Amino acid sequence: MFQHVIVKTPCKAMINGITDHPELGMPDYEKALIQHTAYVETLKKCGVDVTVLPPDEEYPDSCFVEDPAIVTKYCAIITNPGAPSRKGETTAIEAALQAFYPSDKIFHISAPGTLEGGDVMMCGDTFYVGESARTNAEGIHQLTEILKPFGCKVEAVPLSEVLHLKTGVSYLEENNMLTAGEFCTKPNFESYHKLQIPQDEAYGANSIWVNGTVIVPAGYPAVQAAVEAQGYKVLVCDTSEFRKIDGGLSCLSLRF
């Protein structure tokens, strides 16, 4: 169960965030703020306290707090983002995490290792890590060594179709996993009960489990129906403006 969530208010510069989908258009900043406020309220309905960090105009993508850190029940890991424009985001996130973790339980990924939290999916004490354009083998090795003393296992997952691992797969606890695209057939996940998402709703695979409730992005009815059919309570949250800069529900928060 999660007690705490950290989010960061989108900055005005978010309209210039990194994107692989310019065809979706530029985000509407005012609309993004409204969506972010609704996201925070949705999280609160799941019984967590939410720390809201102020916007930082120096980093357009800094509302995506999932990437500069990994938070676990054992420790926090400050990452080394693979996108050069995002490396400075770690400073503010580490300062925020110091309120929740003692200094000897905060670790760091260092160059030449790169790692972004969007590539890390925690399933109990097993951590699946996407080897991607943003996360390299050295970063995965360092994470493995950090987590090993806590009895945790790290398993690399080569990616070929998506930006981050959690772009196309989400763990909903209770052995249930939302999968889309390449993740429907990955041998890494063969022991899980997979809820396979139709390709036209692949974005909806990035849903988040928060204390028994699953938050699903608005506009993906097949995803919502599949999750509800498993008996989960579902809340819906619109992330259309964040999708335009390659972000989704999990990207917008650190949950621990």
PDB file of C-alpha atoms in Angstrom:
ATOM      1  CA  MET A   1       0.000   0.000   0.000  1.00  0.00           C
ATOM      2  CA  PHE A   2       1.178   3.514  -0.760  1.00  0.00           C
ATOM      3  CA  GLN A   3       1.165   6.327   1.781  1.00  0.00           C
ATOM      4  CA  HIS A   4       2.952   9.108  -0.073  1.00  0.00           C
ATOM      5  CA  VAL A   5       2.939  10.613  -3.531  1.00  0.00           C
ATOM      6  CA  ILE A   6       5.172  13.350  -4.956  1.00  0.00           C
ATOM      7  CA  VAL A   7       4.097  15.373  -8.000  1.00  0.00           C
ATOM      8  CA  LYS A   8       5.431  18.528  -9.641  1.00  0.00           C
ATOM      9  CA  THR A   9       3.321  21.310 -11.118  1.00  0.00           C
ATOM     10  CA  PRO A  10       3.866  21.634 -14.868  1.00  0.00           C
ATOM     11  CA  CYS A  11       5.881  24.677 -15.894  1.00  0.00           C
ATOM     12  CA  LYS A  12       4.943  26.971 -18.784  1.00  0.00           C
ATOM     13  CA  ALA A  13       7.916  25.606 -20.724  1.00  0.00           C
ATOM     14  CA  MET A  14       6.218  22.188 -20.824  1.00  0.00           C
ATOM     15  CA  ILE A  15       4.805  23.136 -24.212  1.00  0.00           C
ATOM     16  CA  ASN A  16       8.357  22.621 -25.503  1.00  0.00           C
ATOM     17  CA  GLY A  17       8.791  19.232 -23.832  1.00  0.00           C
ATOM     18  CA  ILE A  18      10.421  16.290 -25.606  1.00  0.00           C
ATOM     19  CA  THR A  19       8.070  14.505 -27.981  1.00  0.00           C
ATOM     20  CA  ASP A  20       8.150  11.680 -30.491  1.00  0.00           C
ATOM     21  CA  HIS A  21       4.614  12.567 -31.564  1.00  0.00           C
ATOM     22  CA  PRO A  22       4.576  16.130 -32.930  1.00  0.00           C
ATOM     23  CA  GLU A  23       1.482  15.183 -34.946  1.00  0.00           C
ATOM     24  CA  LEU A  24      -0.525  15.426 -31.706  1.00  0.00           C
ATOM     25  CA  GLY A  25       0.178  19.149 -31.532  1.00  0.00           C
ATOM     26  CA  MET A  26       1.556  21.388 -28.807  1.00  0.00           C
ATOM     27  CA  PRO A  27       0.124  21.044 -25.280  1.00  0.00           C
ATOM     28  CA  ASP A  28      -2.345  23.634 -24.020  1.00  0.00           C
ATOM     29  CA  TYR A  29      -0.670  24.838 -20.825  1.00  0.00           C
ATOM     30  CA  GLU A  30      -3.819  26.051 -19.050  1.00  0.00           C
ATOM     31  CA  LYS A  31      -5.578  22.799 -19.853  1.00  0.00           C
ATOM     32  CA  ALA A  32      -2.558  20.850 -18.602  1.00  0.00           C
ATOM     33  CA  LEU A  33      -2.743  22.681 -15.266  1.00  0.00           C
ATOM     34  CA  ILE A  34      -6.422  21.788 -14.925  1.00  0.00           C
ATOM     35  CA  GLN A  35      -5.670  18.154 -15.750  1.00  0.00           C
ATOM     36  CA  HIS A  36      -2.785  18.062 -13.274  1.00  0.00           C
ATOM     37  CA  THR A  37      -4.973  19.451 -10.468  1.00  0.00           C
ATOM     38  CA  ALA A  38      -7.582  16.785 -11.234  1.00  0.00           C
ATOM     39  CA  TYR A  39      -4.835  14.131 -11.201  1.00  0.00           C
ATOM     40  CA  VAL A  40      -3.794  15.207  -7.702  1.00  0.00           C
ATOM     41  CA  GLU A  41      -7.398  15.079  -6.479  1.00  0.00           C
ATOM     42  CA  THR A  42      -7.814  11.616  -7.994  1.00  0.00           C
ATOM     43  CA  LEU A  43      -4.720  10.376  -6.166  1.00  0.00           C
ATOM     44  CA  LYS A  44      -6.042  11.756  -2.876  1.00  0.00           C
ATOM     45  CA  LYS A  45      -9.199   9.677  -3.345  1.00  0.00           C
ATOM     46  CA  CYS A  46      -6.930   6.633  -3.151  1.00  0.00           C
ATOM     47  CA  GLY A  47      -5.889   7.461   0.423  1.00  0.00           C
ATOM     48  CA  VAL A  48      -2.438   8.967  -0.076  1.00  0.00           C
ATOM     49  CA  ASP A  49      -0.935  12.278   0.971  1.00  0.00           C
ATOM     50  CA  VAL A  50       0.359  14.288  -1.965  1.00  0.00           C
ATOM     51  CA  THR A  51       3.410  16.567  -1.925  1.00  0.00           C
ATOM     52  CA  VAL A  52       3.191  19.099  -4.763  1.00  0.00           C
ATOM     53  CA  LEU A  53       6.531  20.542  -5.839  1.00  0.00           C
ATOM     54  CA  PRO A  54       6.653  23.970  -7.515  1.00  0.00           C
ATOM     55  CA  PRO A  55       7.168  24.295 -11.276  1.00  0.00           C
ATOM     56  CA  ASP A  56      10.672  24.698 -12.664  1.00  0.00           C
ATOM     57  CA  GLU A  57      10.861  26.631 -15.924  1.00  0.00           C
ATOM     58  CA  GLU A  58      14.424  25.448 -16.535  1.00  0.00           C
ATOM     59  CA  TYR A  59      13.209  21.913 -17.214  1.00  0.00           C
ATOM     60  CA  PRO A  60      10.239  21.580 -19.605  1.00  0.00           C
ATOM     61  CA  ASP A  61       9.678  17.888 -18.797  1.00  0.00           C
ATOM     62  CA  SER A  62      10.090  18.183 -15.023  1.00  0.00           C
ATOM     63  CA  CYS A  63       6.415  17.462 -14.277  1.00  0.00           C
ATOM     64  CA  PHE A  64       7.301  13.847 -15.117  1.00  0.00           C
ATOM     65  CA  VAL A  65       8.786  13.126 -11.691  1.00  0.00           C
ATOM     66  CA  GLU A  66       8.828   9.369 -12.212  1.00  0.00           C
ATOM     67  CA  ASP A  67      11.958   9.521 -14.364  1.00  0.00           C
ATOM     68  CA  PRO A  68      14.537  11.187 -12.057  1.00  0.00           C
ATOM     69  CA  ALA A  69      13.948   8.782  -9.153  1.00  0.00           C
ATOM     70  CA  ILE A  70      12.861   5.277  -8.200  1.00  0.00           C
ATOM     71  CA  VAL A  71      11.090   4.894  -4.875  1.00  0.00           C
ATOM     72  CA  THR A  72      10.732   1.609  -3.001  1.00  0.00           C
ATOM     73  CA  LYS A  73       9.849   0.454   0.502  1.00  0.00           C
ATOM     74  CA  TYR A  74      13.560  -0.145   1.068  1.00  0.00           C
ATOM     75  CA  CYS A  75      15.249   2.896  -0.424  1.00  0.00           C
ATOM     76  CA  ALA A  76      15.150   5.642  -3.050  1.00  0.00           C
ATOM     77  CA  ILE A  77      17.420   5.748  -6.092  1.00  0.00           C
ATOM     78  CA  ILE A  78      18.230   9.018  -7.827  1.00  0.00           C
ATOM     79  CA  THR A  79      18.625   8.197 -11.490  1.00  0.00           C
ATOM     80  CA  ASN A  80      20.810   9.602 -14.248  1.00  0.00           C
ATOM     81  CA  PRO A  81      18.324  10.402 -17.026  1.00  0.00           C
ATOM     82  CA  GLY A  82      19.321   9.422 -20.535  1.00  0.00           C
ATOM     83  CA  ALA A  83      17.852  12.590 -22.033  1.00  0.00           C
ATOM     84  CA  PRO A  84      20.532  15.310 -21.605  1.00  0.00           C
ATOM     85  CA  SER A  85      17.943  18.058 -21.090  1.00  0.00           C
ATOM     86  CA  ARG A  86      16.532  16.214 -18.073  1.00  0.00           C
ATOM     87  CA  LYS A  87      19.663  15.450 -16.054  1.00  0.00           C
ATOM     88  CA  GLY A  88      19.275  18.519 -13.823  1.00  0.00           C
ATOM     89  CA  GLU A  89      15.808  17.431 -12.666  1.00  0.00           C
ATOM     90  CA  THR A  90      17.330  15.083 -10.109  1.00  0.00           C
ATOM     91  CA  THR A  91      18.393  17.884  -7.723  1.00  0.00           C
ATOM     92  CA  ALA A  92      14.874  18.985  -6.778  1.00  0.00           C
ATOM     93  CA  ILE A  93      13.601  15.413  -6.567  1.00  0.00           C
ATOM     94  CA  GLU A  94      16.415  14.343  -4.240  1.00  0.00           C
ATOM     95  CA  ALA A  95      15.695  17.311  -1.969  1.00  0.00           C
ATOM     96  CA  ALA A  96      12.034  16.301  -1.786  1.00  0.00           C
ATOM     97  CA  LEU A  97      12.843  12.656  -1.053  1.00  0.00           C
ATOM     98  CA  GLN A  98      15.125  13.610   1.839  1.00  0.00           C
ATOM     99  CA  ALA A  99      11.949  14.338   3.819  1.00  0.00           C
ATOM    100  CA  PHE A 100      10.962  10.676   3.502  1.00  0.00           C
ATOM    101  CA  TYR A 101      14.199   8.656   3.348  1.00  0.00           C
ATOM    102  CA  PRO A 102      17.325   8.811   5.565  1.00  0.00           C
ATOM    103  CA  SER A 103      20.520   9.717   3.740  1.00  0.00           C
ATOM    104  CA  ASP A 104      21.882   6.176   3.940  1.00  0.00           C
ATOM    105  CA  LYS A 105      18.816   4.919   2.056  1.00  0.00           C
ATOM    106  CA  ILE A 106      19.193   7.297  -0.905  1.00  0.00           C
ATOM    107  CA  PHE A 107      21.387   5.916  -3.691  1.00  0.00           C
ATOM    108  CA  HIS A 108      22.532   7.263  -7.056  1.00  0.00           C
ATOM    109  CA  ILE A 109      23.013   6.031 -10.601  1.00  0.00           C
ATOM    110  CA  SER A 110      26.183   7.583 -12.006  1.00  0.00           C
ATOM    111  CA  ALA A 111      27.659   8.008 -15.491  1.00  0.00           C
ATOM    112  CA  PRO A 112      28.269   6.214 -17.738  1.00  0.00           C
ATOM    113  CA  GLY A 113      25.132   4.520 -16.459  1.00  0.00           C
ATOM    114  CA  THR A 114      21.808   6.016 -17.522  1.00  0.00           C
ATOM    115  CA  LEU A 115      18.443   5.115 -16.060  1.00  0.00           C
ATOM    116  CA  GLU A 116      14.975   6.650 -16.156  1.00  0.00           C
ATOM    117  CA  GLY A 117      12.210   5.630 -13.783  1.00  0.00           C
ATOM    118  CA  GLY A 118       9.740   5.186 -16.629  1.00  0.00           C
ATOM    119  CA  ASP A 119      11.748   2.102 -17.560  1.00  0.00           C
ATOM    120  CA  VAL A 120      11.398   0.511 -14.110  1.00  0.00           C
ATOM    121  CA  MET A 121       8.373  -1.580 -13.124  1.00  0.00           C
ATOM    122  CA  MET A 122       8.220  -2.981  -9.602  1.00  0.00           C
ATOM    123  CA  CYS A 123       6.404  -6.288  -9.166  1.00  0.00           C
ATOM    124  CA  GLY A 124       6.854  -7.162  -5.507  1.00  0.00           C
ATOM    125  CA  ASP A 125      10.596  -7.580  -5.042  1.00  0.00           C
ATOM    126  CA  THR A 126      11.249  -8.072  -8.754  1.00  0.00           C
ATOM    127  CA  PHE A 127      12.147  -5.005 -10.786  1.00  0.00           C
ATOM    128  CA  TYR A 128      11.751  -5.213 -14.551  1.00  0.00           C
ATOM    129  CA  VAL A 129      13.887  -2.610 -16.298  1.00  0.00           C
ATOM    130  CA  GLY A 130      13.577  -1.640 -19.931  1.00  0.00           C
ATOM    131  CA  GLU A 131      16.861  -1.415 -21.801  1.00  0.00           C
ATOM    132  CA  SER A 132      15.967   1.546 -23.970  1.00  0.00           C
ATOM    133  CA  ALA A 133      17.250   4.721 -25.596  1.00  0.00           C
ATOM    134  CA  ARG A 134      17.153   6.300 -22.117  1.00  0.00           C
ATOM    135  CA  THR A 135      18.311   3.404 -19.917  1.00  0.00           C
ATOM    136  CA  ASN A 136      21.511   1.509 -20.671  1.00  0.00           C
ATOM    137  CA  ALA A 137      23.063  -1.758 -19.502  1.00  0.00           C
ATOM    138  CA  GLU A 138      25.403   0.005 -17.063  1.00  0.00           C
ATOM    139  CA  GLY A 139      22.479   1.809 -15.435  1.00  0.00           C
ATOM    140  CA  ILE A 140      20.657  -1.496 -15.045  1.00  0.00           C
ATOM    141  CA  HIS A 141      23.787  -3.064 -13.551  1.00  0.00           C
ATOM    142  CA  GLN A 142      24.111  -0.282 -10.979  1.00  0.00           C
ATOM    143  CA  LEU A 143      20.438  -0.635 -10.031  1.00  0.00           C
ATOM    144  CA  THR A 144      20.938  -4.382  -9.622  1.00  0.00           C
ATOM    145  CA  GLU A 145      23.836  -3.825  -7.215  1.00  0.00           C
ATOM    146  CA  ILE A 146      21.896  -1.214  -5.214  1.00  0.00           C
ATOM    147  CA  LEU A 147      18.852  -3.442  -4.762  1.00  0.00           C
ATOM    148  CA  LYS A 148      20.646  -6.763  -4.227  1.00  0.00           C
ATOM    149  CA  PRO A 149      21.293  -6.244  -0.454  1.00  0.00           C
ATOM    150  CA  PHE A 150      17.530  -5.768   0.029  1.00  0.00           C
ATOM    151  CA  GLY A 151      16.800  -9.168  -1.510  1.00  0.00           C
ATOM    152  CA  CYS A 152      15.436  -7.693  -4.729  1.00  0.00           C
ATOM    153  CA  LYS A 153      15.880  -9.083  -8.229  1.00  0.00           C
ATOM    154  CA  VAL A 154      16.410  -6.941 -11.332  1.00  0.00           C
ATOM    155  CA  GLU A 155      15.547  -8.286 -14.773  1.00  0.00           C
ATOM    156  CA  ALA A 156      16.422  -6.418 -17.975  1.00  0.00           C
ATOM    157  CA  VAL A 157      13.799  -6.207 -20.709  1.00  0.00           C
ATOM    158  CA  PRO A 158      15.051  -5.201 -24.181  1.00  0.00           C
ATOM    159  CA  LEU A 159      12.713  -2.691 -25.850  1.00  0.00           C
ATOM    160  CA  SER A 160      12.183  -2.241 -29.562  1.00  0.00           C
ATOM    161  CA  GLU A 161       8.925  -0.317 -30.043  1.00  0.00           C
ATOM    162  CA  VAL A 162       8.393   2.159 -27.207  1.00  0.00           C
ATOM    163  CA  LEU A 163      10.148   4.966 -25.340  1.00  0.00           C
ATOM    164  CA  HIS A 164       9.910   3.509 -21.826  1.00  0.00           C
ATOM    165  CA  LEU A 165       8.982   0.099 -20.441  1.00  0.00           C
ATOM    166  CA  LYS A 166       5.875   1.449 -18.726  1.00  0.00           C
ATOM    167  CA  THR A 167       4.691   3.046 -21.956  1.00  0.00           C
ATOM    168  CA  GLY A 168       3.218  -0.350 -22.795  1.00  0.00           C
ATOM    169  CA  VAL A 169       2.919  -2.382 -19.602  1.00  0.00           C
ATOM    170  CA  SER A 170       1.604  -1.762 -16.074  1.00  0.00           C
ATOM    171  CA  TYR A 171       1.510  -4.036 -13.051  1.00  0.00           C
ATOM    172  CA  LEU A 172      -1.833  -3.929 -11.250  1.00  0.00           C
ATOM    173  CA  GLU A 173      -0.766  -6.144  -8.329  1.00  0.00           C
ATOM    174  CA  GLU A 174      -2.462  -9.521  -7.647  1.00  0.00           C
ATOM    175  CA  ASN A 175      -0.464 -10.997 -10.569  1.00  0.00           C
ATOM    176  CA  ASN A 176      -2.414  -8.901 -13.104  1.00  0.00           C
ATOM    177  CA  MET A 177      -0.615  -6.959 -15.798  1.00  0.00           C
ATOM    178  CA  LEU A 178      -1.877  -4.610 -18.514  1.00  0.00           C
ATOM    179  CA  THR A 179       0.052  -5.216 -21.737  1.00  0.00           C
ATOM    180  CA  ALA A 180       0.082  -3.693 -25.205  1.00  0.00           C
ATOM    181  CA  GLY A 181       2.170  -4.249 -28.327  1.00  0.00           C
ATOM    182  CA  GLU A 182       5.499  -5.995 -27.808  1.00  0.00           C
ATOM    183  CA  PHE A 183       4.759  -6.660 -24.136  1.00  0.00           C
ATOM    184  CA  CYS A 184       1.945  -9.101 -24.892  1.00  0.00           C
ATOM    185  CA  THR A 185       4.516 -11.687 -25.976  1.00  0.00           C
ATOM    186  CA  LYS A 186       7.589 -10.829 -23.874  1.00  0.00           C
ATOM    187  CA  PRO A 187       8.861 -14.041 -22.196  1.00  0.00           C
ATOM    188  CA  ASN A 188       9.707 -11.963 -19.100  1.00  0.00           C
ATOM    189  CA  PHE A 189       6.009 -11.684 -18.293  1.00  0.00           C
ATOM    190  CA  GLU A 190       4.737 -15.159 -19.163  1.00  0.00           C
ATOM    191  CA  SER A 191       3.948 -16.023 -15.525  1.00  0.00           C
ATOM    192  CA  TYR A 192       1.551 -13.086 -15.115  1.00  0.00           C
ATOM    193  CA  HIS A 193      -2.124 -12.874 -15.980  1.00  0.00           C
ATOM    194  CA  LYS A 194      -2.053 -10.448 -18.881  1.00  0.00           C
ATOM    195  CA  LEU A 195      -4.887  -8.105 -19.781  1.00  0.00           C
ATOM    196  CA  GLN A 196      -4.031  -7.467 -23.421  1.00  0.00           C
ATOM    197  CA  ILE A 197      -4.916  -4.011 -24.686  1.00  0.00           C
ATOM    198  CA  PRO A 198      -6.016  -3.493 -28.308  1.00  0.00           C
ATOM    199  CA  GLN A 199      -3.435  -1.580 -30.322  1.00  0.00           C
ATOM    200  CA  ASP A 200      -5.736   1.392 -30.891  1.00  0.00           C
ATOM    201  CA  GLU A 201      -5.887   1.873 -27.108  1.00  0.00           C
ATOM    202  CA  ALA A 202      -2.203   1.112 -26.400  1.00  0.00           C
ATOM    203  CA  TYR A 203      -1.713   4.437 -24.581  1.00  0.00           C
ATOM    204  CA  GLY A 204      -4.162   3.188 -21.938  1.00  0.00           C
ATOM    205  CA  ALA A 205      -1.732   0.454 -20.926  1.00  0.00           C
ATOM    206  CA  ASN A 206      -0.034   3.131 -18.864  1.00  0.00           C
ATOM    207  CA  SER A 207      -2.511   2.968 -15.986  1.00  0.00           C
ATOM    208  CA  ILE A 208      -1.582   2.992 -12.288  1.00  0.00           C
ATOM    209  CA  TRP A 209      -2.610   0.899  -9.295  1.00  0.00           C
ATOM    210  CA  VAL A 210      -2.967   2.956  -6.109  1.00  0.00           C
ATOM    211  CA  ASN A 211      -4.129   1.111  -2.991  1.00  0.00           C
ATOM    212  CA  GLY A 212      -6.577  -1.195  -4.733  1.00  0.00           C
ATOM    213  CA  THR A 213      -7.891   1.392  -7.188  1.00  0.00           C
ATOM    214  CA  VAL A 214      -6.681   1.582 -10.772  1.00  0.00           C
ATOM    215  CA  ILE A 215      -6.463   5.016 -12.400  1.00  0.00           C
ATOM    216  CA  VAL A 216      -7.005   4.777 -16.158  1.00  0.00           C
ATOM    217  CA  PRO A 217      -6.521   7.577 -18.712  1.00  0.00           C
ATOM    218  CA  ALA A 218      -9.732   9.044 -20.098  1.00  0.00           C
ATOM    219  CA  GLY A 219     -10.801   7.957 -23.558  1.00  0.00           C
ATOM    220  CA  TYR A 220      -9.804   4.276 -23.431  1.00  0.00           C
ATOM    221  CA  PRO A 221     -13.033   2.330 -22.806  1.00  0.00           C
ATOM    222  CA  ALA A 222     -11.605  -1.097 -23.647  1.00  0.00           C
ATOM    223  CA  VAL A 223      -8.863  -0.612 -21.063  1.00  0.00           C
ATOM    224  CA  GLN A 224     -11.359   0.558 -18.457  1.00  0.00           C
ATOM    225  CA  ALA A 225     -13.662  -2.390 -19.154  1.00  0.00           C
ATOM    226  CA  ALA A 226     -10.806  -4.916 -18.936  1.00  0.00           C
ATOM    227  CA  VAL A 227      -9.653  -3.543 -15.591  1.00  0.00           C
ATOM    228  CA  GLU A 228     -13.176  -3.363 -14.163  1.00  0.00           C
ATOM    229  CA  ALA A 229     -13.783  -6.963 -15.273  1.00  0.00           C
ATOM    230  CA  GLN A 230     -10.971  -7.998 -12.908  1.00  0.00           C
ATOM    231  CA  GLY A 231     -12.895  -6.465 -10.010  1.00  0.00           C
ATOM    232  CA  TYR A 232     -10.861  -3.305  -9.537  1.00  0.00           C
ATOM    233  CA  LYS A 233     -12.397   0.033  -8.682  1.00  0.00           C
ATOM    234  CA  VAL A 234     -11.504   2.371 -11.562  1.00  0.00           C
ATOM    235  CA  LEU A 235     -11.050   6.136 -11.586  1.00  0.00           C
ATOM    236  CA  VAL A 236     -10.560   7.964 -14.878  1.00  0.00           C
ATOM    237  CA  CYS A 237      -8.181  10.881 -15.384  1.00  0.00           C
ATOM    238  CA  ASP A 238      -7.624  12.966 -18.520  1.00  0.00           C
ATOM    239  CA  THR A 239      -3.957  13.239 -19.540  1.00  0.00           C
ATOM    240  CA  SER A 240      -4.409  14.403 -23.138  1.00  0.00           C
ATOM    241  CA  GLU A 241      -2.011  17.359 -22.828  1.00  0.00           C
ATOM    242  CA  PHE A 242       0.734  15.223 -21.274  1.00  0.00           C
ATOM    243  CA  ARG A 243       0.386  12.600 -23.983  1.00  0.00           C
ATOM    244  CA  LYS A 244       1.515  15.278 -26.458  1.00  0.00           C
ATOM    245  CA  ILE A 245       4.932  15.309 -24.765  1.00  0.00           C
ATOM    246  CA  ASP A 246       5.223  11.535 -24.380  1.00  0.00           C
ATOM    247  CA  GLY A 247       3.841  11.400 -20.823  1.00  0.00           C
ATOM    248  CA  GLY A 248       1.175   9.345 -19.090  1.00  0.00           C
ATOM    249  CA  LEU A 249      -0.347   8.616 -15.713  1.00  0.00           C
ATOM    250  CA  SER A 250       2.653   6.874 -14.167  1.00  0.00           C
ATOM    251  CA  CYS A 251       5.089   9.532 -15.376  1.00  0.00           C
ATOM    252  CA  LEU A 252       3.396  12.264 -13.335  1.00  0.00           C
ATOM    253  CA  SER A 253       4.025  10.873  -9.843  1.00  0.00           C
ATOM    254  CA  LEU A 254       6.307   9.029  -7.460  1.00  0.00           C
ATOM    255  CA  ARG A 255       4.226   6.619  -5.365  1.00  0.00           C
ATOM    256  CA  PHE A 256       5.586   4.986  -2.214  1.00  0.00           C
TER     257      PHE A 256
END
